């Protein structure tokens, strides 16, 4: 069993509280993602699990063992770093064999594992070459290969795709997901890229200032963010927010619309409401909207063509909102007055003090 359990883990570097009471339980065999912007503590958390960093407080458990005071070599974890760190004077074969030689694995086992890893990653054709003759994607696979070539209980990946172009990233996302399925090991993957966090893992922990803001399956994080920070960070283009007033019956009123919400247990008064661009429907004025939809008039501020859809920025009172328009038969022009509608259950209500999302 390679469950990873972090109990109240804290770590400071001088005045910077990099980790601030992290509680996490990663299940055996799970593909688990740490998501958050730069500086929230993702790398520090991975390094703490690996044993390279000692926590000031708290415990790290791996496979049912308290490893908090064990050195990295006794933890049975392998880590892939953001930078490739391949040896330029060695062939790909030798680069892959290196971590095994270091651990005094026998030559027959080395051959078997190097060949199996190369096959898993689709880099068999590169084995005889030095790393500098590889493409970026091949090099990244060798870097991943160097971590997974040895059998470990837990694999830690620190932003392994951050230096790749968009197309290669997309390809590698699918490859890493497949790789994890085939290996069946516990994998903890840190990234600031929400697309990676939405597409690959079983669960995501969204980090904020060294602690866990929300830990759920990706779809749950997207559909039911529990905190304003998560609602803001997850979703591309980001969620729209408007100032509103909430009454005791759960009705909200903004400068543009009023509607009933599911916010029953929130204190009445000033609040924020949020709606995702993909949940807004933009239509020429005069077109009928579904009877139970909330609708209001807005002016088109800008239109960006994004290939598959148009991103329409709307002026709504003193605010701007963005909407995704994917009906190619209707095009919008700057200055045009349009009708905007959405289903009221797709509206999020946020307490501005506690930042809790209803
Ligand atoms: P990124 O995505 O940019 O890698 P991150 O989420 O991985 O960021 P960390 O690298 O864990 O964040 O850093 C968390 C905080 O701790 C940052 O403010 C960083 O500057 C600080 N920090 C990390 N390591 C050290 C160190 N060795 N000395 C001083 N400060 C550090």
Coordinates of C-alpha atoms and ligand atoms in Angstrom, one line a residue:
X1 CA 0.0 0.0 0.0
X2 CA 1.4 3.4 -0.9
X3 CA -1.0 5.8 0.6
X4 CA 0.5 9.2 1.4
X5 CA -0.9 11.0 4.4
X6 CA 0.2 14.5 5.5
X7 CA -0.8 15.6 8.9
X8 CA -0.8 19.3 9.7
X9 CA 2.5 19.8 7.8
X10 CA 4.1 23.3 8.2
X11 CA 7.3 24.7 6.8
X12 CA 8.7 28.2 6.9
X13 CA 11.7 29.7 5.1
X14 CA 12.6 32.7 7.2
X15 CA 9.5 35.0 7.2
X16 CA 7.8 33.0 4.4
X17 CA 5.3 30.4 5.6
X18 CA 5.6 28.0 2.5
X19 CA 3.3 25.3 4.1
X20 CA 0.8 26.2 6.7
X21 CA -0.9 23.2 8.2
X22 CA -1.4 20.9 5.2
X23 CA -3.8 18.0 5.7
X24 CA -4.0 15.5 2.8
X25 CA -4.6 11.9 2.3
X26 CA -3.6 10.5 -1.1
X27 CA -5.0 7.0 -1.8
X28 CA -2.9 4.1 -2.9
X29 CA -2.7 4.1 -6.7
X30 CA -4.3 7.5 -7.0
X31 CA -3.3 10.1 -9.6
X32 CA -3.4 13.2 -7.4
X33 CA -2.8 16.8 -8.4
X34 CA -1.6 19.8 -6.4
X35 CA -2.9 22.9 -8.2
X36 CA -2.1 26.5 -7.5
X37 CA -0.4 29.6 -8.7
X38 CA 3.4 30.2 -8.4
X39 CA 4.6 30.4 -4.8
X40 CA 1.7 28.6 -3.0
X41 CA 4.0 25.8 -1.8
X42 CA 3.6 23.0 -4.4
X43 CA 7.3 22.2 -4.7
X44 CA 7.9 22.5 -1.0
X45 CA 5.1 20.0 -0.4
X46 CA 6.6 17.5 -2.9
X47 CA 10.1 18.0 -1.4
X48 CA 8.7 17.4 2.0
X49 CA 7.1 14.2 0.9
X50 CA 10.4 13.2 -0.8
X51 CA 12.3 13.9 2.4
X52 CA 14.5 16.6 0.9
X53 CA 12.8 19.2 3.1
X54 CA 12.1 18.7 6.8
X55 CA 8.8 20.0 8.0
X56 CA 8.8 22.4 11.1
X57 CA 5.7 20.7 12.3
X58 CA 3.4 17.8 11.4
X59 CA 3.9 14.3 10.0
X60 CA 4.4 12.6 6.7
X61 CA 3.2 9.0 6.4
X62 CA 3.9 6.8 3.3
X63 CA 2.4 3.3 3.0
X64 CA 1.3 3.3 6.6
X65 CA 4.8 4.3 7.9
X66 CA 5.7 7.5 9.7
X67 CA 8.6 8.7 7.5
X68 CA 8.8 12.2 8.9
X69 CA 12.3 11.7 10.2
X70 CA 13.6 9.3 7.5
X71 CA 16.1 10.4 4.8
X72 CA 15.0 10.4 1.1
X73 CA 16.6 7.1 0.3
X74 CA 14.5 5.3 2.9
X75 CA 11.2 6.6 1.7
X76 CA 10.8 4.8 -1.6
X77 CA 9.7 7.8 -3.6
X78 CA 10.9 9.0 -7.1
X79 CA 10.7 12.6 -8.2
X80 CA 10.6 14.2 -11.7
X81 CA 11.6 17.9 -11.6
X82 CA 10.6 20.8 -13.8
X83 CA 14.1 20.9 -15.4
X84 CA 15.2 17.9 -17.4
X85 CA 18.6 17.4 -15.7
X86 CA 19.8 14.7 -18.1
X87 CA 23.5 13.9 -18.4
X88 CA 24.6 15.3 -21.8
X89 CA 27.6 12.9 -22.1
X90 CA 25.5 9.8 -21.7
X91 CA 23.1 8.2 -24.1
X92 CA 19.4 8.0 -23.4
X93 CA 20.0 4.3 -22.5
X94 CA 22.7 5.3 -19.9
X95 CA 20.6 8.2 -18.6
X96 CA 17.8 5.7 -17.9
X97 CA 20.1 3.1 -16.4
X98 CA 21.8 5.6 -14.1
X99 CA 19.3 5.6 -11.2
X100 CA 19.4 1.8 -11.3
X101 CA 23.2 1.6 -11.2
X102 CA 23.2 4.0 -8.3
X103 CA 21.1 1.5 -6.4
X104 CA 23.3 -1.4 -7.5
X105 CA 20.6 -3.2 -9.5
X106 CA 22.0 -6.1 -11.5
X107 CA 22.7 -5.8 -15.3
X108 CA 19.9 -8.1 -16.4
X109 CA 17.4 -6.2 -14.3
X110 CA 18.8 -2.9 -15.6
X111 CA 18.3 -4.0 -19.2
X112 CA 14.8 -5.3 -18.6
X113 CA 13.7 -2.1 -16.8
X114 CA 15.3 0.4 -19.2
X115 CA 13.7 -1.4 -22.2
X116 CA 10.3 -1.6 -20.5
X117 CA 10.4 2.1 -19.5
X118 CA 11.5 3.2 -23.0
X119 CA 8.6 1.1 -24.5
X120 CA 6.1 2.6 -22.0
X121 CA 7.2 6.1 -23.0
X122 CA 7.6 5.5 -26.7
X123 CA 11.3 6.4 -26.8
X124 CA 12.9 3.1 -27.7
X125 CA 14.2 4.7 -31.0
X126 CA 16.2 7.3 -29.0
X127 CA 18.0 4.9 -26.7
X128 CA 21.4 5.1 -28.5
X129 CA 21.4 8.8 -28.8
X130 CA 22.7 11.6 -26.6
X131 CA 20.0 13.8 -25.0
X132 CA 20.9 17.0 -27.0
X133 CA 19.8 15.3 -30.3
X134 CA 16.2 14.7 -28.9
X135 CA 13.1 16.9 -29.4
X136 CA 11.7 18.7 -26.4
X137 CA 9.0 16.1 -26.0
X138 CA 11.4 13.2 -26.3
X139 CA 13.7 14.8 -23.7
X140 CA 10.8 15.3 -21.3
X141 CA 9.9 11.6 -21.7
X142 CA 13.4 10.6 -20.8
X143 CA 13.2 12.8 -17.7
X144 CA 10.0 11.1 -16.7
X145 CA 11.6 7.8 -17.6
X146 CA 14.5 8.5 -15.2
X147 CA 12.0 8.7 -12.4
X148 CA 9.8 5.8 -13.3
X149 CA 12.6 3.4 -14.3
X150 CA 13.0 2.4 -10.7
X151 CA 10.1 0.9 -8.9
X152 CA 9.0 3.2 -6.2
X153 CA 5.9 3.3 -4.0
X154 CA 5.2 6.9 -4.9
X155 CA 6.1 9.1 -7.9
X156 CA 6.3 12.9 -7.5
X157 CA 6.1 15.0 -10.6
X158 CA 6.9 18.8 -10.3
X159 CA 5.5 20.7 -13.3
X160 CA 7.0 18.2 -15.8
X161 CA 5.3 19.7 -18.8
X162 CA 5.9 23.4 -18.1
X163 CA 8.6 23.8 -20.8
X164 CA 6.7 22.2 -23.6
X165 CA 4.7 23.9 -26.3
X166 CA 0.9 23.6 -26.2
X167 CA 0.6 20.8 -28.7
X168 CA 3.2 18.6 -27.0
X169 CA 1.6 19.3 -23.6
X170 CA -1.7 18.1 -24.8
X171 CA -0.1 14.9 -26.2
X172 CA 1.9 14.4 -23.0
X173 CA -1.2 14.9 -20.8
X174 CA -2.8 11.9 -22.5
X175 CA 0.5 9.9 -22.3
X176 CA 0.9 10.6 -18.6
X177 CA -2.6 9.5 -17.9
X178 CA -2.1 6.3 -19.8
X179 CA 1.2 5.7 -18.2
X180 CA -0.3 6.1 -14.7
X181 CA -3.0 3.6 -15.6
X182 CA -0.4 1.1 -16.7
X183 CA 1.9 1.6 -13.7
X184 CA -0.9 1.7 -11.2
X185 CA 1.3 3.5 -8.7
X186 CA 0.5 6.5 -6.5
X187 CA 1.4 9.7 -8.4
X188 CA 1.4 13.2 -7.0
X189 CA 1.6 15.8 -9.7
X190 CA 2.2 19.6 -9.0
X191 CA 1.1 22.2 -11.6
X192 CA -0.2 25.7 -11.9
X193 CA -2.0 24.6 -15.1
X194 CA -5.7 24.1 -14.5
X195 CA -6.1 22.2 -17.7
X196 CA -3.6 19.6 -16.6
X197 CA -5.4 19.5 -13.2
X198 CA -8.8 19.1 -14.8
X199 CA -7.9 16.4 -17.4
X200 CA -5.5 14.0 -15.7
X201 CA -6.0 13.3 -12.0
X202 CA -8.5 11.4 -9.9
X203 CA -8.5 14.2 -7.4
X204 CA -7.1 17.7 -7.1
X205 CA -6.0 19.7 -4.1
X206 CA -6.2 23.4 -4.8
X207 CA -3.5 25.1 -2.7
X208 CA -3.6 28.7 -1.5
X209 CA -0.9 30.3 0.6
X210 CA 0.5 27.0 1.8
X211 CA -2.7 25.2 2.7
X212 CA -5.5 23.2 1.0
X213 CA -8.4 25.4 -0.2
X214 CA -10.3 22.4 -1.6
X215 CA -9.6 18.8 -2.3
X216 CA -12.1 17.0 -4.6
X217 CA -12.3 15.3 -8.0
X218 CA -11.7 17.8 -10.9
X219 CA -15.3 18.0 -12.0
X220 CA -16.4 18.7 -8.5
X221 CA -13.9 21.5 -8.1
X222 CA -15.1 23.0 -11.4
X223 CA -18.8 22.6 -10.7
X224 CA -18.9 23.2 -7.0
X225 CA -16.0 25.4 -5.9
X226 CA -16.2 25.9 -2.1
X227 CA -14.1 29.1 -1.8
X228 CA -13.9 32.3 -3.8
X229 CA -10.2 31.6 -4.5
X230 CA -11.0 28.2 -6.1
X231 CA -13.9 29.7 -8.1
X232 CA -11.5 32.4 -9.4
X233 CA -8.6 30.1 -10.2
X234 CA -10.4 27.2 -11.8
X235 CA -12.0 27.8 -15.2
X236 CA -10.8 29.3 -18.4
X237 CA -11.9 31.9 -19.3
X238 CA -12.4 32.7 -15.6
X239 CA -15.8 33.0 -13.9
X240 CA -17.6 36.4 -14.0
X241 CA -18.3 38.1 -10.7
X242 CA -20.8 40.9 -10.0
X243 CA -21.6 42.8 -6.8
X244 CA -25.1 41.9 -5.5
X245 CA -27.5 42.0 -2.6
X246 CA -28.9 38.9 -1.0
X247 CA -32.2 39.0 0.9
X248 CA -33.3 36.6 3.7
X249 CA -35.3 34.5 1.2
X250 CA -32.2 33.7 -0.9
X251 CA -33.0 36.2 -3.7
X252 CA -30.1 38.1 -5.2
X253 CA -30.3 41.5 -7.0
X254 CA -27.5 42.9 -9.2
X255 CA -27.5 46.0 -11.3
X256 CA -28.5 43.8 -14.3
X257 CA -30.9 41.1 -12.9
X258 CA -32.6 39.6 -9.9
X259 CA -33.2 35.9 -9.3
X260 CA -33.8 33.2 -6.7
X261 CA -30.7 31.2 -5.5
X262 CA -29.9 28.2 -3.4
X263 CA -28.1 30.4 -0.9
X264 CA -30.3 29.7 2.1
X265 CA -27.8 29.7 5.0
X266 CA -26.0 32.9 4.1
X267 CA -26.2 36.2 5.9
X268 CA -28.4 38.6 4.0
X269 CA -26.7 41.7 2.7
X270 CA -23.9 42.6 0.2
X271 CA -22.5 39.5 -1.6
X272 CA -20.8 38.6 -4.8
X273 CA -22.4 36.4 -7.5
X274 CA -20.5 34.4 -10.1
X275 CA -21.4 32.8 -13.4
X276 CA -19.2 31.0 -15.8
X277 CA -18.7 32.3 -19.4
X278 CA -19.8 28.9 -20.8
X279 CA -23.1 29.1 -18.8
X280 CA -24.1 32.4 -20.4
X281 CA -26.1 32.4 -23.6
X282 CA -25.9 35.5 -25.8
X283 CA -28.6 36.1 -28.4
X284 CA -29.8 39.0 -30.6
X285 CA -32.5 40.9 -28.7
X286 CA -36.1 39.7 -29.4
X287 CA -35.2 36.0 -29.5
X288 CA -37.2 34.0 -27.0
X289 CA -35.2 32.7 -23.9
X290 CA -36.2 29.6 -22.0
X291 CA -39.1 30.5 -19.5
X292 CA -37.1 29.6 -16.4
X293 CA -33.9 31.4 -17.5
X294 CA -32.6 34.6 -16.0
X295 CA -32.2 37.2 -18.7
X296 CA -31.0 40.8 -19.1
X297 CA -29.8 43.2 -21.8
X298 CA -26.2 44.0 -22.3
X299 CA -24.0 45.8 -24.8
X300 CA -21.2 44.0 -26.7
X301 CA -17.9 45.5 -25.8
X302 CA -15.6 43.3 -27.8
X303 CA -15.6 40.0 -29.7
X304 CA -12.6 37.7 -29.9
X305 CA -12.6 34.8 -32.4
X306 CA -11.1 31.8 -30.7
X307 CA -11.6 29.2 -33.5
X308 CA -14.2 26.9 -32.1
X309 CA -16.1 29.7 -30.3
X310 CA -16.3 33.5 -30.0
X311 CA -15.4 35.1 -26.7
X312 CA -17.8 38.0 -26.2
X313 CA -17.1 40.7 -23.6
X314 CA -20.2 42.4 -22.5
X315 CA -20.8 45.7 -20.7
X316 CA -23.2 45.0 -17.8
X317 CA -23.8 48.2 -15.8
X318 CA -20.4 49.3 -14.6
X319 CA -18.9 45.8 -15.0
X320 CA -17.7 43.6 -17.8
X321 CA -18.7 40.0 -18.3
X322 CA -17.4 37.4 -20.7
X323 CA -19.5 34.9 -22.5
X324 CA -18.7 32.0 -24.8
X325 CA -20.7 32.0 -28.0
X326 CA -20.4 28.8 -29.9
X327 CA -23.3 29.2 -32.3
X328 CA -21.4 30.0 -35.5
X329 CA -24.6 31.1 -37.3
X330 CA -24.9 34.2 -35.1
X331 CA -22.1 36.8 -35.1
X332 CA -22.0 39.7 -32.7
X333 CA -20.6 43.2 -33.3
X334 CA -19.1 45.8 -30.9
X335 CA -21.8 48.2 -29.7
X336 CA -24.7 45.8 -30.4
X337 CA -27.3 45.4 -27.7
X338 CA -27.9 41.7 -27.0
X339 CA -29.9 39.5 -24.7
X340 CA -27.9 37.5 -22.1
X341 CA -29.4 34.6 -20.3
X342 CA -28.5 31.8 -17.9
X343 CA -30.1 29.1 -15.8
X344 CA -30.4 30.3 -12.2
X345 CA -28.9 27.1 -10.8
X346 CA -25.6 28.0 -12.5
X347 CA -25.3 31.1 -10.4
X348 CA -22.8 31.0 -7.5
X349 CA -23.4 33.2 -4.5
X350 CA -20.3 34.2 -2.5
X351 CA -20.1 35.5 1.1
X352 CA -17.6 38.4 0.8
X353 CA -16.4 38.1 4.4
X354 CA -15.9 34.3 4.7
X355 CA -15.3 33.8 0.9
X356 CA -17.5 30.7 1.1
X357 CA -19.4 29.8 -2.1
X358 CA -23.0 28.6 -2.0
Ligands
LIG1 P1 6.3 27.5 -8.4 O1 5.0 27.1 -9.2 O2 6.7 28.9 -8.9 O3 7.3 26.5 -8.5 P2 5.4 26.6 -5.8 O4 3.9 26.6 -5.6 O5 6.1 25.3 -6.1 O6 5.8 27.7 -6.9 P3 7.3 26.8 -3.7 O7 8.5 26.7 -4.6 O8 7.0 25.6 -2.8 O9 6.0 27.3 -4.5 O10 7.6 28.1 -2.7 C1 6.7 28.5 -1.7 C2 7.2 29.7 -1.0 O11 8.4 29.4 -0.3 C3 7.6 30.8 -2.0 O12 7.3 32.0 -1.5 C4 9.1 30.6 -2.1 O13 9.8 31.8 -2.5 C5 9.5 30.1 -0.8 N1 10.7 29.2 -0.8 C6 10.7 28.0 -1.3 N2 11.9 27.4 -1.1 C7 12.7 28.3 -0.4 C8 14.0 28.4 0.1 N3 14.8 27.3 -0.1 N4 14.4 29.5 0.7 C9 13.6 30.6 0.9 N5 12.3 30.6 0.4 C10 11.9 29.5 -0.2

